Amino acid sequence: MKNLLWAASLALCAFVNASYADIALTSKDDIQGTWKLQYTKNTVNARETMPRVDTWVFKDGKVAILNIPRQDGHYDQPPVSYEIDDGKLKVPYVGRSGFDLFTLVEQTADTMTLKAKFGEHYYFVKK
């Protein structure tokens, strides 16, 4: 009986982990288009959401982030070339070295969820 319970809990853990598996991006075409960032969460299970108003435009191998809120209003980030590296979205920082790395968690025709390298989740709708 103890072995049966152990096997059942192991199977349940495998199922739960599979439901949160990342989706490998295969090409830049996977995310092409204009995406409105609705909100972010610190983790997938966080209750608190942070509303967002920026829009990410993926076009011709570049991404531009528009309508970024700042203290004195909003601004548009100039387009930067992004890469798909080992199934992940790699976006360089503007004006300094380094990059943000995102994995695709979920995508439909009208929605997309990206996870940043430190676990933040970004929830988008297609415009």
Backbone as JSON, one array per atom type, in Angstrom:
{
  "sequence": "MKNLLWAASLALCAFVNASYADIALTSKDDIQGTWKLQYTKNTVNARETMPRVDTWVFKDGKVAILNIPRQDGHYDQPPVSYEIDDGKLKVPYVGRSGFDLFTLVEQTADTMTLKAKFGEHYYFVKK",
  "N": [[0.82, -1.2, 0.0], [1.93, 1.23, 0.78], [3.83, 1.62, -1.23], [2.13, 1.95, -3.4], [0.83, 4.38, -2.79], [3.06, 6.06, -2.84], [3.82, 5.81, -5.56], [1.54, 6.9, -6.77], [1.62, 9.56, -5.82], [4.0, 10.38, -6.97], [3.35, 10.22, -9.7], [1.37, 12.18, -9.8], [2.89, 14.48, -9.2], [4.53, 14.55, -11.48], [2.6, 15.05, -13.43], [1.63, 17.6, -12.65], [3.98, 19.14, -12.92], [4.36, 18.87, -15.69], [2.22, 20.32, -16.66], [3.01, 22.9, -16.33], [5.06, 23.22, -18.07], [7.5, 24.74, -20.12], [7.17, 26.17, -23.4], [8.91, 25.56, -26.27], [10.2, 28.02, -28.37], [10.31, 28.07, -31.87], [10.85, 29.64, -34.05], [11.16, 33.08, -35.13], [8.74, 33.76, -36.15], [6.85, 32.68, -34.46], [6.07, 34.55, -32.56], [5.44, 36.89, -33.83], [3.95, 40.08, -34.43], [1.71, 42.47, -32.85], [1.53, 43.0, -29.48], [-0.29, 43.63, -26.61], [0.65, 44.33, -23.41], [-0.94, 43.27, -20.67], [-0.78, 42.77, -17.86], [1.56, 41.97, -15.2], [2.95, 39.36, -13.13], [4.63, 38.41, -10.14], [5.18, 35.7, -9.76], [3.89, 32.61, -11.1], [1.91, 31.75, -9.37], [1.3, 33.94, -7.83], [-0.94, 36.2, -6.27], [-1.27, 38.91, -6.5], [-1.42, 41.26, -9.1], [0.27, 43.32, -11.47], [-0.78, 46.01, -13.15], [-0.27, 46.86, -16.59], [0.64, 49.01, -19.34], [2.06, 49.03, -21.63], [3.04, 48.2, -25.02], [4.21, 45.59, -27.04], [5.92, 45.23, -29.99], [6.62, 42.94, -32.36], [8.44, 42.63, -35.16], [9.88, 41.98, -38.27], [12.22, 40.76, -37.19], [12.83, 42.39, -35.09], [12.11, 43.96, -31.94], [10.02, 46.38, -30.58], [9.26, 48.28, -27.78], [6.52, 49.95, -26.77], [4.89, 52.9, -25.42], [5.77, 52.98, -22.73], [5.42, 53.48, -19.32], [6.6, 56.28, -17.49], [7.89, 58.55, -15.02], [7.52, 61.16, -16.0], [5.62, 60.86, -17.98], [4.99, 58.92, -20.9], [7.06, 56.75, -22.91], [8.63, 55.55, -25.95], [10.51, 52.72, -26.59], [13.36, 52.31, -28.64], [13.45, 50.1, -31.51], [14.95, 46.87, -31.1], [17.09, 44.23, -32.12], [16.0, 40.96, -31.72], [16.51, 37.57, -30.57], [15.91, 34.07, -31.1], [16.9, 31.73, -29.01], [17.93, 28.6, -28.25], [15.24, 27.84, -27.95], [14.2, 29.95, -26.49], [13.23, 33.38, -25.95], [15.32, 36.04, -26.55], [16.12, 39.16, -25.61], [17.91, 42.04, -26.12], [19.24, 44.47, -23.79], [18.59, 47.99, -23.91], [21.01, 50.33, -24.6], [22.94, 49.3, -22.87], [25.03, 46.51, -21.88], [24.06, 43.04, -22.04], [21.01, 41.1, -21.62], [17.46, 40.37, -21.61], [15.86, 37.32, -20.89], [13.36, 35.22, -21.98], [10.87, 32.7, -21.57], [8.39, 30.93, -23.37], [5.3, 30.36, -22.02], [2.59, 29.93, -22.43], [0.42, 30.05, -25.25], [-2.06, 31.28, -27.39], [-4.12, 32.01, -30.25], [-4.81, 34.61, -29.63], [-3.66, 35.3, -27.17], [-0.75, 35.45, -25.03], [1.71, 34.21, -22.84], [4.61, 35.03, -21.22], [7.56, 34.03, -19.49], [9.92, 35.53, -17.48], [13.5, 35.49, -16.83], [13.83, 35.46, -14.04], [11.48, 34.49, -13.09], [9.18, 36.13, -13.26], [5.95, 36.65, -14.65], [4.53, 37.54, -17.73], [1.65, 38.77, -19.15], [-0.01, 38.85, -22.12], [-2.18, 40.25, -24.68], [-3.23, 39.92, -28.03], [-3.08, 42.54, -30.38]],
  "CA": [[0.0, 0.0, 0.0], [2.82, 2.38, 0.85], [4.39, 1.79, -2.57], [1.06, 2.46, -4.27], [0.69, 5.81, -2.48], [4.26, 6.72, -3.33], [3.73, 5.86, -7.02], [0.47, 7.84, -7.13], [2.08, 10.93, -5.59], [5.02, 10.66, -7.99], [2.64, 10.46, -10.96], [0.71, 13.48, -9.67], [3.93, 15.5, -9.33], [4.93, 14.6, -12.88], [1.51, 15.69, -14.16], [1.62, 19.03, -12.3], [5.14, 19.76, -13.56], [4.15, 18.89, -17.13], [1.24, 21.35, -17.01], [3.7, 24.18, -16.31], [6.25, 23.11, -18.91], [7.71, 25.82, -21.08], [7.01, 25.83, -24.81], [10.1, 26.03, -27.01], [9.99, 28.81, -29.58], [11.08, 27.48, -32.97], [11.27, 30.7, -34.97], [10.65, 34.42, -34.82], [7.34, 33.81, -36.57], [5.99, 32.24, -33.37], [5.59, 35.66, -31.72], [5.26, 38.09, -34.66], [2.72, 40.84, -34.25], [1.63, 43.51, -31.83], [1.02, 42.4, -28.26], [-0.55, 44.55, -25.5], [0.95, 43.74, -22.11], [-2.03, 43.61, -19.75], [-0.29, 42.8, -16.48], [2.63, 41.03, -14.83], [2.88, 38.76, -11.8], [5.96, 38.01, -9.71], [5.26, 34.26, -10.0], [2.65, 32.11, -11.68], [0.91, 31.57, -8.31], [1.08, 35.19, -7.11], [-2.3, 36.74, -6.39], [-1.18, 40.32, -6.89], [-1.02, 41.57, -10.47], [0.69, 44.7, -11.69], [-1.3, 46.44, -14.44], [0.71, 47.43, -17.51], [0.02, 49.7, -20.48], [2.96, 49.03, -22.79], [2.76, 47.33, -26.16], [5.41, 45.03, -27.64], [5.73, 45.0, -31.42], [7.61, 42.05, -32.95], [8.32, 42.78, -36.6], [11.13, 41.93, -39.04], [13.35, 40.38, -36.35], [13.08, 43.41, -34.06], [11.02, 44.23, -31.01], [9.93, 47.74, -30.04], [8.32, 48.36, -26.67], [5.89, 51.27, -26.9], [4.02, 53.41, -24.36], [6.32, 52.58, -21.43], [5.18, 54.57, -18.38], [7.69, 56.87, -16.72], [7.42, 59.6, -14.13], [7.11, 62.35, -16.77], [4.75, 60.47, -19.09], [5.28, 57.64, -21.54], [8.03, 56.84, -23.99], [8.78, 54.36, -26.79], [11.88, 52.21, -26.7], [13.68, 52.04, -30.04], [13.49, 48.67, -31.82], [16.21, 46.14, -30.96], [17.04, 42.89, -32.72], [15.88, 39.88, -30.74], [16.89, 36.24, -31.06], [15.36, 32.86, -30.51], [18.1, 30.98, -28.66], [17.6, 27.39, -27.48], [13.81, 27.85, -27.68], [13.84, 31.08, -25.64], [13.29, 34.73, -26.51], [16.46, 36.78, -26.0], [15.94, 40.57, -25.95], [19.01, 42.82, -25.53], [18.94, 45.73, -23.11], [18.89, 49.18, -24.7], [22.0, 51.22, -24.03], [23.9, 48.64, -21.99], [25.24, 45.12, -22.26], [23.18, 42.06, -21.41], [19.72, 40.84, -22.27], [16.39, 39.67, -20.91], [15.6, 36.0, -21.45], [11.99, 34.83, -21.71], [10.36, 31.44, -22.11], [6.96, 30.94, -23.68], [4.57, 29.47, -21.11], [1.3, 29.61, -23.05], [0.08, 30.91, -26.37], [-3.19, 30.98, -28.27], [-4.14, 32.98, -31.34], [-5.04, 35.95, -29.1], [-3.0, 35.53, -25.89], [0.58, 34.9, -24.88], [2.31, 34.39, -21.53], [6.06, 34.84, -21.19], [8.17, 33.99, -18.17], [11.26, 36.11, -17.49], [14.51, 34.59, -16.25], [13.71, 35.38, -12.59], [10.17, 33.94, -12.75], [8.04, 37.02, -13.48], [5.11, 36.25, -15.77], [4.02, 38.65, -18.52], [0.41, 38.33, -19.79], [-0.28, 39.67, -23.3], [-3.27, 39.98, -25.63], [-2.84, 40.38, -29.37], [-3.8, 43.73, -30.86]],
  "C": [[0.86, 1.26, 0.0], [3.44, 2.67, -0.51], [3.36, 2.36, -3.54], [0.85, 3.96, -4.04], [1.88, 6.6, -3.0], [4.2, 6.87, -4.86], [2.66, 6.85, -7.47], [0.92, 9.29, -6.92], [3.15, 11.33, -6.59], [4.37, 10.97, -9.34], [1.95, 11.81, -10.93], [1.72, 14.61, -9.82], [4.38, 15.65, -10.78], [3.87, 15.3, -13.72], [1.49, 17.19, -13.9], [2.8, 19.72, -12.96], [4.97, 19.85, -15.06], [3.18, 20.0, -17.53], [1.87, 22.74, -17.0], [4.95, 24.17, -17.18], [6.31, 24.28, -19.89], [7.56, 25.28, -22.5], [8.22, 26.39, -25.55], [9.66, 26.83, -28.23], [10.86, 28.21, -30.68], [11.56, 28.51, -33.97], [10.69, 32.03, -34.52], [9.19, 34.58, -35.21], [6.37, 33.44, -35.45], [5.39, 33.4, -32.57], [5.39, 36.95, -32.51], [3.94, 38.77, -34.35], [2.84, 41.88, -33.16], [0.89, 42.94, -30.63], [0.9, 43.47, -27.16], [-0.27, 43.81, -24.2], [-0.11, 44.21, -21.11], [-1.56, 43.76, -18.32], [0.86, 41.83, -16.32], [2.33, 40.51, -13.43], [4.29, 38.32, -11.43], [6.21, 36.52, -9.92], [3.93, 33.82, -10.58], [1.54, 32.02, -10.62], [0.63, 32.85, -7.52], [-0.35, 35.69, -7.33], [-2.28, 38.17, -6.9], [-0.71, 40.45, -8.34], [-0.63, 43.03, -10.56], [0.2, 45.12, -13.08], [-0.21, 47.09, -15.28], [-0.03, 48.07, -18.68], [0.89, 49.66, -21.72], [2.55, 47.99, -23.82], [4.09, 46.89, -26.76], [5.11, 44.7, -29.09], [6.91, 44.18, -31.95], [7.43, 42.09, -34.46], [9.71, 42.78, -37.23], [12.36, 41.66, -38.17], [13.7, 41.39, -35.29], [11.86, 43.51, -33.16], [11.14, 45.68, -30.53], [8.91, 47.69, -28.91], [7.83, 49.8, -26.61], [5.05, 51.6, -25.66], [4.47, 52.96, -22.96], [6.11, 53.73, -20.46], [6.44, 54.98, -17.64], [7.11, 58.01, -15.92], [6.88, 60.81, -14.9], [6.2, 62.02, -17.94], [5.11, 59.09, -19.61], [6.33, 57.83, -22.62], [8.07, 55.51, -24.75], [10.24, 53.98, -26.84], [12.19, 51.95, -28.17], [13.75, 50.53, -30.29], [14.9, 48.1, -31.63], [16.01, 44.77, -31.6], [16.97, 41.85, -31.62], [16.27, 38.56, -31.39], [16.03, 35.18, -30.42], [16.57, 31.97, -30.28], [17.71, 29.82, -27.76], [16.14, 27.4, -27.04], [13.32, 29.0, -26.83], [14.01, 32.4, -26.37], [14.38, 35.51, -25.78], [16.38, 38.21, -26.52], [17.06, 41.38, -25.3], [18.5, 44.07, -24.82], [19.3, 46.88, -24.04], [19.92, 50.01, -23.94], [22.98, 50.6, -23.04], [24.04, 47.18, -22.42], [24.27, 44.22, -21.5], [21.85, 41.96, -22.13], [18.74, 40.26, -21.28], [16.15, 38.35, -21.63], [14.21, 35.57, -21.02], [11.7, 33.44, -22.28], [8.87, 31.6, -22.35], [6.27, 29.91, -22.8], [3.28, 29.0, -21.76], [1.05, 30.56, -24.2], [-1.14, 30.37, -27.09], [-3.12, 31.99, -29.4], [-4.2, 34.41, -30.81], [-4.33, 36.27, -27.79], [-1.6, 34.91, -25.89], [1.05, 35.19, -23.46], [3.79, 34.07, -21.64], [6.52, 34.83, -19.75], [9.59, 34.51, -18.29], [12.21, 35.2, -16.71], [14.44, 34.49, -14.73], [12.31, 34.98, -12.15], [8.97, 34.85, -12.93], [7.27, 36.54, -14.71], [4.49, 37.5, -16.4], [2.82, 38.14, -19.32], [0.01, 39.33, -20.88], [-1.58, 39.28, -23.98], [-2.83, 40.57, -26.96], [-3.72, 41.55, -29.77], [-4.12, 43.58, -32.33]]
}
